[in-house]
mmCIF file of C-alpha atoms and ligand atoms in Angstrom:
data_model
loop_
_atom_site.group_PDB
_atom_site.id
_atom_site.type_symbol
_atom_site.label_atom_id
_atom_site.label_comp_id
_atom_site.label_asym_id
_atom_site.label_seq_id
_atom_site.Cartn_x
_atom_site.Cartn_y
_atom_site.Cartn_z
ATOM 1 C CA MET A 1 74.832 -7.666 160.255
ATOM 2 C CA LYS A 2 77.296 -6.327 162.540
ATOM 3 C CA LYS A 3 80.070 -3.716 161.674
ATOM 4 C CA GLU A 4 82.572 -6.578 162.112
ATOM 5 C CA SER A 5 80.937 -8.616 159.252
ATOM 6 C CA ARG A 6 81.297 -5.920 156.815
ATOM 7 C CA LYS A 7 84.500 -5.606 154.477
ATOM 8 C CA VAL A 8 86.939 -2.922 155.691
ATOM 9 C CA ILE A 9 88.732 -1.381 152.809
ATOM 10 C CA ILE A 10 91.793 1.008 153.105
ATOM 11 C CA ALA A 11 92.300 2.616 149.656
ATOM 12 C CA GLY A 12 95.054 4.913 148.676
ATOM 13 C CA ASN A 13 94.237 7.721 146.011
ATOM 14 C CA TRP A 14 97.376 8.566 144.603
ATOM 15 C CA LYS A 15 95.900 11.496 142.468
ATOM 16 C CA MET A 16 98.392 12.774 140.031
ATOM 17 C CA ASN A 17 101.540 11.518 141.821
ATOM 18 C CA LYS A 18 104.357 8.934 140.882
ATOM 19 C CA THR A 19 105.765 7.880 137.637
ATOM 20 C CA PRO A 20 105.879 4.212 136.477
ATOM 21 C CA SER A 21 109.173 3.649 138.196
ATOM 22 C CA GLU A 22 108.263 5.169 141.192
ATOM 23 C CA THR A 23 105.164 3.141 141.297
ATOM 24 C CA LYS A 24 107.002 0.033 141.366
ATOM 25 C CA VAL A 25 108.949 0.740 144.094
ATOM 26 C CA ALA A 26 105.953 2.143 146.269
ATOM 27 C CA VAL A 27 103.601 -0.723 145.552
ATOM 28 C CA ALA A 28 106.341 -3.215 146.391
ATOM 29 C CA GLU A 29 107.102 -1.269 149.722
ATOM 30 C CA THR A 30 103.231 -1.000 150.629
ATOM 31 C CA ALA A 31 102.735 -4.706 149.858
ATOM 32 C CA LYS A 32 105.797 -5.611 151.969
ATOM 33 C CA LEU A 33 104.517 -3.444 155.055
ATOM 34 C CA THR A 34 100.961 -4.796 154.586
ATOM 35 C CA SER A 35 101.494 -8.176 154.041
ATOM 36 C CA GLY A 36 99.589 -10.818 156.128
ATOM 37 C CA LYS A 37 97.297 -7.785 157.545
ATOM 38 C CA CYS A 38 94.164 -9.484 156.581
ATOM 39 C CA GLY A 39 91.789 -7.595 158.716
ATOM 40 C CA CYS A 40 91.194 -5.333 155.739
ATOM 41 C CA GLU A 41 91.389 -5.083 151.935
ATOM 42 C CA VAL A 42 94.273 -3.014 150.737
ATOM 43 C CA VAL A 43 93.873 -1.025 147.637
ATOM 44 C CA LEU A 44 95.878 1.617 145.702
ATOM 45 C CA CYS A 45 94.223 3.815 143.280
ATOM 46 C CA VAL A 46 97.142 4.945 140.744
ATOM 47 C CA PRO A 47 97.176 7.218 137.637
ATOM 48 C CA PHE A 48 96.387 5.590 134.344
ATOM 49 C CA VAL A 49 99.894 5.273 133.236
ATOM 50 C CA ASP A 50 101.126 3.571 136.165
ATOM 51 C CA ILE A 51 98.715 0.790 136.235
ATOM 52 C CA ALA A 52 100.766 -1.536 134.124
ATOM 53 C CA ALA A 53 103.727 -1.195 136.778
ATOM 54 C CA ALA A 54 101.428 -1.290 139.658
ATOM 55 C CA THR A 55 99.640 -4.514 138.650
ATOM 56 C CA GLU A 56 103.029 -6.028 138.053
ATOM 57 C CA ALA A 57 104.486 -5.172 141.481
ATOM 58 C CA ALA A 58 101.083 -5.995 143.240
ATOM 59 C CA LYS A 59 101.249 -9.801 141.655
ATOM 60 C CA GLY A 60 100.942 -12.305 144.253
ATOM 61 C CA THR A 61 100.522 -9.668 147.208
ATOM 62 C CA ASN A 62 97.644 -8.561 149.129
ATOM 63 C CA VAL A 63 97.379 -5.114 147.302
ATOM 64 C CA LYS A 64 94.766 -4.668 144.763
ATOM 65 C CA ILE A 65 95.114 -1.876 142.058
ATOM 66 C CA GLY A 66 92.439 0.609 141.314
ATOM 67 C CA ALA A 67 92.021 3.530 138.902
ATOM 68 C CA GLN A 68 90.786 6.986 139.478
ATOM 69 C CA ASN A 69 88.121 7.626 136.894
ATOM 70 C CA VAL A 70 86.558 5.711 133.896
ATOM 71 C CA HIS A 71 84.625 6.882 130.936
ATOM 72 C CA PHE A 72 81.073 5.780 130.463
ATOM 73 C CA LYS A 73 81.037 4.948 126.895
ATOM 74 C CA ALA A 74 82.534 1.456 125.674
ATOM 75 C CA SER A 75 84.466 2.983 122.838
ATOM 76 C CA GLY A 76 84.455 5.832 120.457
ATOM 77 C CA ALA A 77 85.633 9.573 119.793
ATOM 78 C CA TYR A 78 86.376 10.614 123.464
ATOM 79 C CA THR A 79 89.825 12.020 123.366
ATOM 80 C CA GLY A 80 91.711 11.444 126.482
ATOM 81 C CA GLU A 81 89.264 8.876 128.129
ATOM 82 C CA ILE A 82 89.616 5.343 129.219
ATOM 83 C CA SER A 83 86.807 2.622 129.219
ATOM 84 C CA ALA A 84 85.935 0.435 131.680
ATOM 85 C CA ALA A 85 87.133 -2.587 129.624
ATOM 86 C CA MET A 86 90.258 -1.151 129.099
ATOM 87 C CA LEU A 87 90.804 -1.105 132.864
ATOM 88 C CA CYS A 88 89.668 -4.618 133.336
ATOM 89 C CA GLU A 89 91.961 -5.707 130.828
ATOM 90 C CA CYS A 90 94.820 -4.184 132.527
ATOM 91 C CA GLY A 91 94.208 -6.024 135.540
ATOM 92 C CA VAL A 92 92.211 -3.216 137.705
ATOM 93 C CA GLU A 93 89.630 -4.241 140.210
ATOM 94 C CA TYR A 94 88.609 -1.024 141.724
ATOM 95 C CA VAL A 95 87.972 2.352 140.147
ATOM 96 C CA ILE A 96 87.038 5.614 142.118
ATOM 97 C CA VAL A 97 84.341 7.631 140.666
ATOM 98 C CA GLY A 98 83.109 11.079 141.353
ATOM 99 C CA HIS A 99 85.920 12.260 143.441
ATOM 100 C CA SER A 100 85.304 15.966 144.624
ATOM 101 C CA GLU A 101 88.473 16.968 142.430
ATOM 102 C CA ARG A 102 86.758 15.444 139.602
ATOM 103 C CA ARG A 103 83.632 17.364 140.243
ATOM 104 C CA GLN A 104 85.268 20.744 140.954
ATOM 105 C CA TYR A 105 87.974 20.912 138.361
ATOM 106 C CA PHE A 106 86.468 18.704 135.488
ATOM 107 C CA GLY A 107 82.841 19.502 135.302
ATOM 108 C CA GLU A 108 81.734 16.028 136.869
ATOM 109 C CA THR A 109 78.035 16.076 137.710
ATOM 110 C CA ASP A 110 75.904 13.712 139.458
ATOM 111 C CA GLU A 111 74.692 12.611 136.122
ATOM 112 C CA THR A 112 78.155 11.729 134.703
ATOM 113 C CA VAL A 113 79.054 10.167 138.122
ATOM 114 C CA ASN A 114 76.142 7.953 137.866
ATOM 115 C CA LEU A 115 76.853 7.054 134.281
ATOM 116 C CA ARG A 116 80.355 6.250 135.015
ATOM 117 C CA THR A 117 79.314 4.226 137.877
ATOM 118 C CA ARG A 118 77.046 2.143 135.850
ATOM 119 C CA ALA A 119 79.581 1.302 133.074
ATOM 120 C CA ALA A 120 82.043 0.444 135.661
ATOM 121 C CA LEU A 121 79.756 -1.951 137.336
ATOM 122 C CA ASP A 122 78.457 -3.438 134.090
ATOM 123 C CA ALA A 123 82.199 -4.091 133.289
ATOM 124 C CA GLY A 124 82.817 -6.155 136.704
ATOM 125 C CA LEU A 125 84.763 -3.408 137.945
ATOM 126 C CA LYS A 126 84.372 -2.538 141.823
ATOM 127 C CA VAL A 127 83.360 1.271 142.265
ATOM 128 C CA ILE A 128 84.595 3.668 145.029
ATOM 129 C CA LEU A 129 81.973 6.263 144.733
ATOM 130 C CA CYS A 130 82.753 9.462 146.266
ATOM 131 C CA LEU A 131 80.308 12.102 147.652
ATOM 132 C CA GLY A 132 80.502 14.678 150.218
ATOM 133 C CA GLU A 133 79.451 18.504 151.192
ATOM 134 C CA VAL A 134 81.419 21.496 150.567
ATOM 135 C CA LEU A 135 82.201 24.006 153.478
ATOM 136 C CA GLU A 136 79.719 26.474 152.628
ATOM 137 C CA GLN A 137 76.846 23.544 152.701
ATOM 138 C CA ARG A 138 78.016 22.481 155.957
ATOM 139 C CA GLN A 139 78.037 25.828 157.351
ATOM 140 C CA ALA A 140 74.460 26.538 155.987
ATOM 141 C CA GLY A 141 73.452 23.076 157.793
ATOM 142 C CA ILE A 142 72.335 21.314 154.478
ATOM 143 C CA THR A 143 74.957 18.402 155.028
ATOM 144 C CA GLU A 144 72.373 15.853 155.017
ATOM 145 C CA GLU A 145 70.366 17.161 152.118
ATOM 146 C CA ILE A 146 73.206 17.488 149.815
ATOM 147 C CA VAL A 147 74.668 13.928 150.901
ATOM 148 C CA SER A 148 71.369 12.304 150.574
ATOM 149 C CA MET A 149 70.631 14.087 147.382
ATOM 150 C CA GLN A 150 74.153 12.872 145.865
ATOM 151 C CA THR A 151 73.743 9.104 147.148
ATOM 152 C CA LYS A 152 70.465 9.131 145.309
ATOM 153 C CA LEU A 153 71.541 10.561 142.108
ATOM 154 C CA ASP A 154 74.633 8.833 141.899
ATOM 155 C CA LEU A 155 72.955 5.208 142.386
ATOM 156 C CA ALA A 156 69.904 5.778 140.124
ATOM 157 C CA GLY A 157 69.231 2.813 138.197
ATOM 158 C CA ILE A 158 71.782 0.638 139.799
ATOM 159 C CA PRO A 159 70.333 -2.824 140.286
ATOM 160 C CA ALA A 160 70.387 -4.461 143.913
ATOM 161 C CA GLU A 161 72.640 -7.125 142.621
ATOM 162 C CA GLN A 162 75.284 -4.872 141.640
ATOM 163 C CA MET A 163 75.448 -3.148 145.114
ATOM 164 C CA LYS A 164 77.890 -5.737 146.400
ATOM 165 C CA ASN A 165 80.459 -4.098 144.114
ATOM 166 C CA VAL A 166 79.827 -0.608 145.304
ATOM 167 C CA VAL A 167 81.900 1.162 148.159
ATOM 168 C CA ILE A 168 80.882 4.564 149.165
ATOM 169 C CA ALA A 169 83.582 7.094 150.422
ATOM 170 C CA TYR A 170 81.884 9.970 152.277
ATOM 171 C CA GLU A 171 84.559 12.712 151.662
ATOM 172 C CA PRO A 172 83.488 16.198 153.108
ATOM 173 C CA VAL A 173 85.170 18.404 150.455
ATOM 174 C CA TRP A 174 86.477 20.854 153.100
ATOM 175 C CA ALA A 175 88.496 18.063 154.617
ATOM 176 C CA ILE A 176 90.356 17.094 151.495
ATOM 177 C CA GLY A 177 94.032 17.918 151.435
ATOM 178 C CA THR A 178 93.359 20.700 153.896
ATOM 179 C CA GLY A 179 94.762 18.710 157.138
ATOM 180 C CA LEU A 180 91.090 19.373 158.547
ATOM 181 C CA THR A 181 89.788 16.169 159.380
ATOM 182 C CA ALA A 182 85.937 15.590 160.264
ATOM 183 C CA THR A 183 85.693 14.663 163.882
ATOM 184 C CA PRO A 184 84.929 10.872 164.140
ATOM 185 C CA GLU A 185 81.267 12.111 165.286
ATOM 186 C CA GLN A 186 80.864 14.044 162.170
ATOM 187 C CA ALA A 187 82.152 11.187 160.088
ATOM 188 C CA GLU A 188 80.042 8.581 161.918
ATOM 189 C CA GLU A 189 76.774 10.975 161.602
ATOM 190 C CA VAL A 190 77.023 11.423 157.821
ATOM 191 C CA CYS A 191 78.146 7.719 157.140
ATOM 192 C CA ALA A 192 75.400 6.234 159.114
ATOM 193 C CA MET A 193 72.897 8.684 157.095
ATOM 194 C CA ILE A 194 74.126 7.529 153.937
ATOM 195 C CA ARG A 195 73.407 4.083 155.164
ATOM 196 C CA LYS A 196 69.818 4.899 155.994
ATOM 197 C CA VAL A 197 69.486 6.496 152.465
ATOM 198 C CA VAL A 198 70.786 3.397 150.684
ATOM 199 C CA ALA A 199 68.469 1.296 153.205
ATOM 200 C CA GLY A 200 65.574 3.310 151.769
ATOM 201 C CA LEU A 201 66.677 2.875 148.315
ATOM 202 C CA TYR A 202 67.436 -1.099 148.438
ATOM 203 C CA THR A 203 66.914 -2.941 151.564
ATOM 204 C CA PRO A 204 68.290 -2.853 155.163
ATOM 205 C CA GLU A 205 70.447 -5.940 154.340
ATOM 206 C CA ILE A 206 72.092 -4.365 151.557
ATOM 207 C CA ALA A 207 72.643 -1.165 153.448
ATOM 208 C CA GLU A 208 74.121 -3.196 156.215
ATOM 209 C CA ALA A 209 76.530 -4.859 154.048
ATOM 210 C CA LEU A 210 77.875 -1.697 152.357
ATOM 211 C CA THR A 211 81.287 -0.728 153.028
ATOM 212 C CA ILE A 212 81.247 3.173 153.657
ATOM 213 C CA GLN A 213 84.530 4.731 153.979
ATOM 214 C CA TYR A 214 85.574 8.048 155.391
ATOM 215 C CA GLY A 215 88.159 10.259 153.199
ATOM 216 C CA GLY A 216 89.603 13.672 154.078
ATOM 217 C CA SER A 217 93.064 14.118 155.717
ATOM 218 C CA MET A 218 92.886 10.623 157.345
ATOM 219 C CA ASN A 219 96.401 9.640 158.477
ATOM 220 C CA ASP A 220 98.203 7.354 160.632
ATOM 221 C CA GLY A 221 97.356 9.639 163.804
ATOM 222 C CA ASN A 222 93.564 10.007 163.432
ATOM 223 C CA ALA A 223 92.665 6.694 161.656
ATOM 224 C CA ALA A 224 92.179 4.523 164.447
ATOM 225 C CA GLU A 225 89.540 6.895 166.078
ATOM 226 C CA LEU A 226 87.660 7.286 162.961
ATOM 227 C CA LEU A 227 87.867 3.592 161.960
ATOM 228 C CA ALA A 228 86.484 2.660 165.470
ATOM 229 C CA LYS A 229 83.141 4.290 164.656
ATOM 230 C CA LEU A 230 80.142 2.135 163.810
ATOM 231 C CA ASP A 231 79.417 3.048 160.408
ATOM 232 C CA VAL A 232 82.980 3.971 159.187
ATOM 233 C CA ASP A 233 84.105 0.690 157.238
ATOM 234 C CA GLY A 234 87.569 2.137 156.019
ATOM 235 C CA GLY A 235 89.200 5.045 154.528
ATOM 236 C CA LEU A 236 90.005 6.603 151.179
ATOM 237 C CA ILE A 237 93.501 8.454 151.653
ATOM 238 C CA GLY A 238 95.153 10.633 149.562
ATOM 239 C CA GLY A 239 98.265 12.506 150.774
ATOM 240 C CA ALA A 240 99.317 9.752 153.512
ATOM 241 C CA SER A 241 98.957 6.826 150.884
ATOM 242 C CA LEU A 242 102.079 8.318 148.992
ATOM 243 C CA VAL A 243 104.157 7.308 151.770
ATOM 244 C CA PRO A 244 104.098 3.421 152.229
ATOM 245 C CA GLU A 245 105.255 3.789 155.905
ATOM 246 C CA LYS A 246 102.406 6.219 156.709
ATOM 247 C CA PHE A 247 99.739 4.131 154.705
ATOM 248 C CA ALA A 248 100.831 0.659 156.451
ATOM 249 C CA LYS A 249 100.174 2.386 159.700
ATOM 250 C CA ILE A 250 96.540 3.209 158.608
ATOM 251 C CA VAL A 251 96.182 -0.555 157.483
ATOM 252 C CA ASP A 252 97.541 -1.433 160.935
ATOM 253 C CA ALA A 253 94.768 0.668 162.463
ATOM 254 C CA ALA A 254 92.458 -0.999 160.500
ATOM 255 C CA GLN A 255 93.333 -4.354 162.034
ATOM 256 C CA ALA A 256 91.411 -3.878 165.467
HETATM 257 P P1 LIG B 301 93.579 13.786 151.553
HETATM 258 O O1 LIG B 301 92.669 13.175 150.413
HETATM 259 O O2 LIG B 301 93.655 12.353 152.242
HETATM 260 O O3 LIG B 301 94.740 14.006 150.963
HETATM 261 O O4 LIG B 301 92.689 14.378 152.088
HETATM 262 C C1 LIG B 301 91.774 12.288 150.434
HETATM 263 C C2 LIG B 301 90.926 11.989 148.985
HETATM 264 O O5 LIG B 301 91.000 12.840 148.202
HETATM 265 O O6 LIG B 301 90.475 10.833 148.552
#
């Protein structure tokens, strides 16, 4: 399979930003600015409390709505958590799992990332699985080992037939929210390596069909050269996704 036949996905990760009323405006604006752009799938991953406003505003448009986390149990005494079934019933299609901020600040491990991924896939959600090395690991020359380990641990036990609902987002932690973007060559090198690991875990066909995004200070100025790389099939965008005009320009860059 060629790059052109893989699904390109441009996803915004709003993180802890925007209230429901702000969401209504931003989703509508994003939908307006990206309408008719069929060269990629457009996703906005919003805070839990914004999901209702977001799905309402996205109705009938090309914008799909995602959440930013999901718990691995179906129900029970897990104060503050949200289940996959709850997300599905609210009209959520995608969910981010394993974002580095969850790993850094909320004790997420590859084990819990794996459990959350499995629960989300079992419920029929599409998962944007985030992984990537921290600066010390890159400087120590162990990016390949770290990212390959995360890929294997996070995908453990996920059957081949569910891989069509998995997107991997390679996000070097040192590039997130820092303005330090990986070079297109660095992004390509790691995305290609992830694809190789997935080919080993599953089949070359599954790996070829997998959408692998780059994330970390992607913006309207650098998106085109990152997205031009053979193994970079989209982006997971934080800061720049909060401004519909900027986000729409990234979607434009994915049309080529
Ligand atoms: P950033 O965030 O684009 O603000 O660097 C990316 C992310 O955390 O997904």
